[in-house]
Tab-separated table of C-alpha atoms in Angstrom:
chain	number	residue	atom	x	y	z
A	123	UNK	CA	-2.244	-4.230	-25.728
A	124	UNK	CA	-2.456	-5.556	-22.154
A	125	UNK	CA	-2.422	-2.017	-20.721
A	126	UNK	CA	-5.255	-1.012	-23.058
A	127	UNK	CA	-7.308	-4.037	-22.005
A	128	UNK	CA	-6.719	-3.245	-18.320
A	129	UNK	CA	-7.792	0.376	-18.918
A	130	UNK	CA	-10.986	-0.835	-20.605
A	131	UNK	CA	-11.751	-3.294	-17.793
A	132	UNK	CA	-11.168	-0.601	-15.154
A	133	UNK	CA	-13.214	1.987	-17.046
A	134	UNK	CA	-16.189	-0.359	-17.445
A	135	UNK	CA	-16.196	-2.152	-14.079
A	136	UNK	CA	-15.540	0.758	-11.710
A	137	UNK	CA	-18.822	2.594	-12.371
A	138	UNK	CA	-20.821	-0.648	-12.452
A	139	UNK	CA	-19.685	-1.862	-9.034
A	140	UNK	CA	-19.634	1.502	-7.319
A	141	UNK	CA	-20.919	2.262	-3.862
A	142	UNK	CA	-21.707	5.939	-3.288
A	143	UNK	CA	-18.377	7.674	-2.813
A	144	UNK	CA	-16.462	4.400	-3.083
A	145	UNK	CA	-14.933	2.629	-6.070
A	146	UNK	CA	-13.648	-0.726	-4.813
A	147	UNK	CA	-13.288	-2.157	-8.345
A	148	UNK	CA	-10.708	0.521	-9.099
A	149	UNK	CA	-8.626	-0.869	-6.222
A	150	UNK	CA	-9.139	-4.419	-7.496
A	151	UNK	CA	-7.891	-3.491	-10.961
A	152	UNK	CA	-4.995	-1.436	-9.536
A	153	UNK	CA	-3.759	-4.395	-7.482
A	154	UNK	CA	-4.209	-6.914	-10.278
A	155	UNK	CA	-2.490	-4.474	-12.654
A	156	UNK	CA	0.391	-3.990	-10.214
A	157	UNK	CA	0.958	-7.740	-9.978
A	158	UNK	CA	0.536	-8.208	-13.713
A	159	UNK	CA	2.381	-5.187	-15.141
A	160	UNK	CA	4.478	-3.517	-12.455
A	161	UNK	CA	4.609	0.081	-11.167
A	162	UNK	CA	5.140	2.006	-14.412
A	163	UNK	CA	2.384	0.439	-16.476
A	164	UNK	CA	-0.171	0.261	-13.676
A	165	UNK	CA	0.385	3.978	-12.983
A	166	UNK	CA	-0.101	4.765	-16.673
A	167	UNK	CA	-3.240	2.596	-16.626
A	168	UNK	CA	-4.686	4.403	-13.600
A	169	UNK	CA	-3.848	7.849	-14.996
A	170	UNK	CA	-5.429	7.198	-18.395
A	171	UNK	CA	-8.477	5.578	-16.821
A	172	UNK	CA	-8.900	8.495	-14.405
A	173	UNK	CA	-8.704	10.987	-17.273
A	174	UNK	CA	-11.245	8.990	-19.291
A	175	UNK	CA	-13.615	8.925	-16.316
A	176	UNK	CA	-13.281	12.680	-15.922
A	177	UNK	CA	-13.751	13.425	-19.636
A	178	UNK	CA	-16.416	10.893	-20.546
A	179	UNK	CA	-18.297	10.238	-17.306
A	180	UNK	CA	-18.068	13.676	-15.724
A	181	UNK	CA	-16.401	12.367	-12.568
A	182	UNK	CA	-14.477	15.063	-10.633
A	183	UNK	CA	-10.679	14.928	-10.149
A	184	UNK	CA	-11.207	12.379	-7.391
A	185	UNK	CA	-10.845	9.888	-10.237
A	186	UNK	CA	-7.169	10.814	-10.439
A	187	UNK	CA	-6.302	11.492	-6.813
A	188	UNK	CA	-8.051	8.308	-5.788
A	189	UNK	CA	-6.397	5.975	-8.258
A	190	UNK	CA	-2.956	7.143	-9.330
A	191	UNK	CA	-1.189	7.132	-5.961
A	192	UNK	CA	-2.668	3.763	-5.085
A	193	UNK	CA	-1.621	2.263	-8.409
A	194	UNK	CA	1.913	3.621	-8.112
A	195	UNK	CA	2.370	2.388	-4.553
A	196	UNK	CA	0.691	-0.951	-5.313
A	197	UNK	CA	3.177	-1.541	-8.121
A	198	UNK	CA	6.069	-0.359	-6.014
A	199	UNK	CA	4.913	-2.428	-3.028
A	200	UNK	CA	4.618	-5.568	-5.124
A	201	UNK	CA	8.034	-5.033	-6.662
A	202	UNK	CA	9.779	-3.996	-3.427
A	203	UNK	CA	8.321	-6.574	-1.069
A	204	UNK	CA	9.605	-9.670	-2.871
A	205	UNK	CA	6.761	-9.667	-5.414
A	206	UNK	CA	4.174	-10.293	-2.733
A	207	UNK	CA	0.450	-9.772	-3.239
A	208	UNK	CA	0.418	-8.312	0.268
A	209	UNK	CA	2.887	-5.634	-0.859
A	210	UNK	CA	0.533	-4.624	-3.674
A	211	UNK	CA	-2.425	-4.566	-1.279
A	212	UNK	CA	-0.521	-2.483	1.269
A	213	UNK	CA	0.587	-0.049	-1.438
A	214	UNK	CA	-2.992	0.378	-2.672
A	215	UNK	CA	-4.317	0.920	0.850
A	216	UNK	CA	-1.628	3.515	1.665
A	217	UNK	CA	-1.688	5.166	-1.758
A	218	UNK	CA	-5.424	5.453	-2.288
A	219	UNK	CA	-6.839	5.025	1.210
A	220	UNK	CA	-4.493	7.468	2.930
A	221	UNK	CA	-2.476	9.635	0.498
A	222	UNK	CA	-5.148	9.848	-2.202
A	223	UNK	CA	-7.869	10.675	0.295
A	224	UNK	CA	-5.808	13.399	1.977
A	225	UNK	CA	-4.878	15.002	-1.353
A	226	UNK	CA	-8.476	14.884	-2.560
A	227	UNK	CA	-9.633	17.592	-0.169
A	228	UNK	CA	-7.407	20.436	-1.482
A	229	UNK	CA	-7.934	19.270	-5.064
A	230	UNK	CA	-11.709	19.433	-4.666
A	231	UNK	CA	-11.482	22.834	-2.956
A	232	UNK	CA	-9.464	24.050	-5.961
A	233	UNK	CA	-11.779	22.325	-8.468
A	234	UNK	CA	-15.056	23.605	-7.030
A	235	UNK	CA	-13.760	26.908	-5.698
A	236	UNK	CA	-15.772	26.326	-2.540
A	237	UNK	CA	-14.053	25.963	0.777
A	238	UNK	CA	-16.407	24.383	3.242
A	239	UNK	CA	-15.883	23.677	6.884
A	240	UNK	CA	-14.999	20.099	6.049
A	241	UNK	CA	-11.755	18.707	7.314
A	242	UNK	CA	-8.861	17.034	5.475
A	243	UNK	CA	-10.002	13.543	6.414
A	244	UNK	CA	-13.438	13.915	4.804
A	245	UNK	CA	-12.667	11.396	2.040
A	246	UNK	CA	-10.529	9.010	4.109
A	247	UNK	CA	-13.277	6.705	5.477
A	248	UNK	CA	-14.755	6.082	2.013
A	249	UNK	CA	-11.413	5.747	0.237
A	250	UNK	CA	-10.049	3.481	2.953
A	251	UNK	CA	-13.223	1.372	2.936
A	252	UNK	CA	-13.068	1.007	-0.846
A	253	UNK	CA	-9.411	-0.028	-0.775
A	254	UNK	CA	-10.036	-2.620	1.943
A	255	UNK	CA	-12.944	-4.124	0.010
A	256	UNK	CA	-10.978	-3.959	-3.249
A	257	UNK	CA	-7.892	-5.494	-1.659
A	258	UNK	CA	-9.873	-8.454	-0.367
A	259	UNK	CA	-11.461	-9.076	-3.777
A	260	UNK	CA	-8.105	-8.691	-5.562
A	261	UNK	CA	-6.454	-11.113	-3.137
A	262	UNK	CA	-8.901	-13.902	-3.940
A	263	UNK	CA	-8.875	-13.131	-7.668
A	264	UNK	CA	-5.062	-13.147	-7.791
A	265	UNK	CA	-4.887	-16.452	-5.932
A	266	UNK	CA	-6.755	-17.935	-8.911
A	267	UNK	CA	-5.021	-15.863	-11.630
A	268	UNK	CA	-1.552	-16.850	-10.441
A	269	UNK	CA	-2.390	-20.471	-11.233
A	270	UNK	CA	-3.147	-19.631	-14.882
A	271	UNK	CA	-0.210	-20.081	-17.245
A	272	UNK	CA	-1.277	-17.208	-19.549
A	273	UNK	CA	-1.305	-14.799	-16.593
A	274	UNK	CA	2.221	-15.910	-15.661
A	275	UNK	CA	3.317	-15.508	-19.277
A	276	UNK	CA	2.071	-11.909	-19.326
A	277	UNK	CA	3.831	-11.312	-16.003
A	278	UNK	CA	7.041	-12.650	-17.524
A	279	UNK	CA	6.648	-10.266	-20.471
A	280	UNK	CA	6.374	-7.322	-18.062
A	281	UNK	CA	9.127	-8.632	-15.788
A	282	UNK	CA	6.845	-9.047	-12.776
A	283	UNK	CA	6.839	-12.841	-12.548
A	284	UNK	CA	8.122	-14.155	-9.244
A	285	UNK	CA	10.738	-16.755	-10.130
A	286	UNK	CA	12.042	-19.185	-7.587
A	287	UNK	CA	15.272	-20.823	-8.719
A	288	UNK	CA	14.371	-24.314	-7.496
A	289	UNK	CA	11.053	-24.458	-9.354
A	290	UNK	CA	11.802	-22.416	-12.446
A	291	UNK	CA	14.220	-24.693	-14.188
A	292	UNK	CA	16.329	-21.659	-14.982
A	293	UNK	CA	19.149	-22.879	-12.806
A	294	UNK	CA	19.670	-26.582	-13.489
A	295	UNK	CA	21.095	-28.586	-10.656
A	296	UNK	CA	24.628	-29.696	-11.424
A	297	UNK	CA	25.263	-33.330	-10.669
A	298	UNK	CA	28.623	-34.268	-9.374
A	299	UNK	CA	30.546	-36.623	-11.574
A	300	UNK	CA	32.290	-39.303	-9.603
A	301	UNK	CA	35.527	-40.619	-11.011
């Protein structure tokens, strides 16, 4: 249910807040999804959303190359770097801004059948710009979301909640009994 809601939010918001050649809201949703759901579910979310954009909105395969790698690395970065928002942001920037942009050129050459004199980095400035804008928005949004108990409950259901032993109450402090 949560994955479906995230797909719907991504599908609706990305075209609405789009700058020509840039989709910063896709990066926002990827990062929030990575923190909320983890690498597997955020990658599924990005893949399904990219396919829906291609099928229903007529967007070229950039919808997939631009989102899937960023979502995967955002989820992996969040999980691997001690469940840090910065890890998710870094993963999105590397995945979409660098890897996704570099892979978009050969995919578009294949898709259109036209090889122009463009170079491999043709999409990098726009993709990188979108991920930087999206990362900044996601950072501020997550600072607020992480204070909401329902958000933390959903994180706990997906296993992405950052638990600190001292604050969680999961590890009660043993008191010494004096005899």
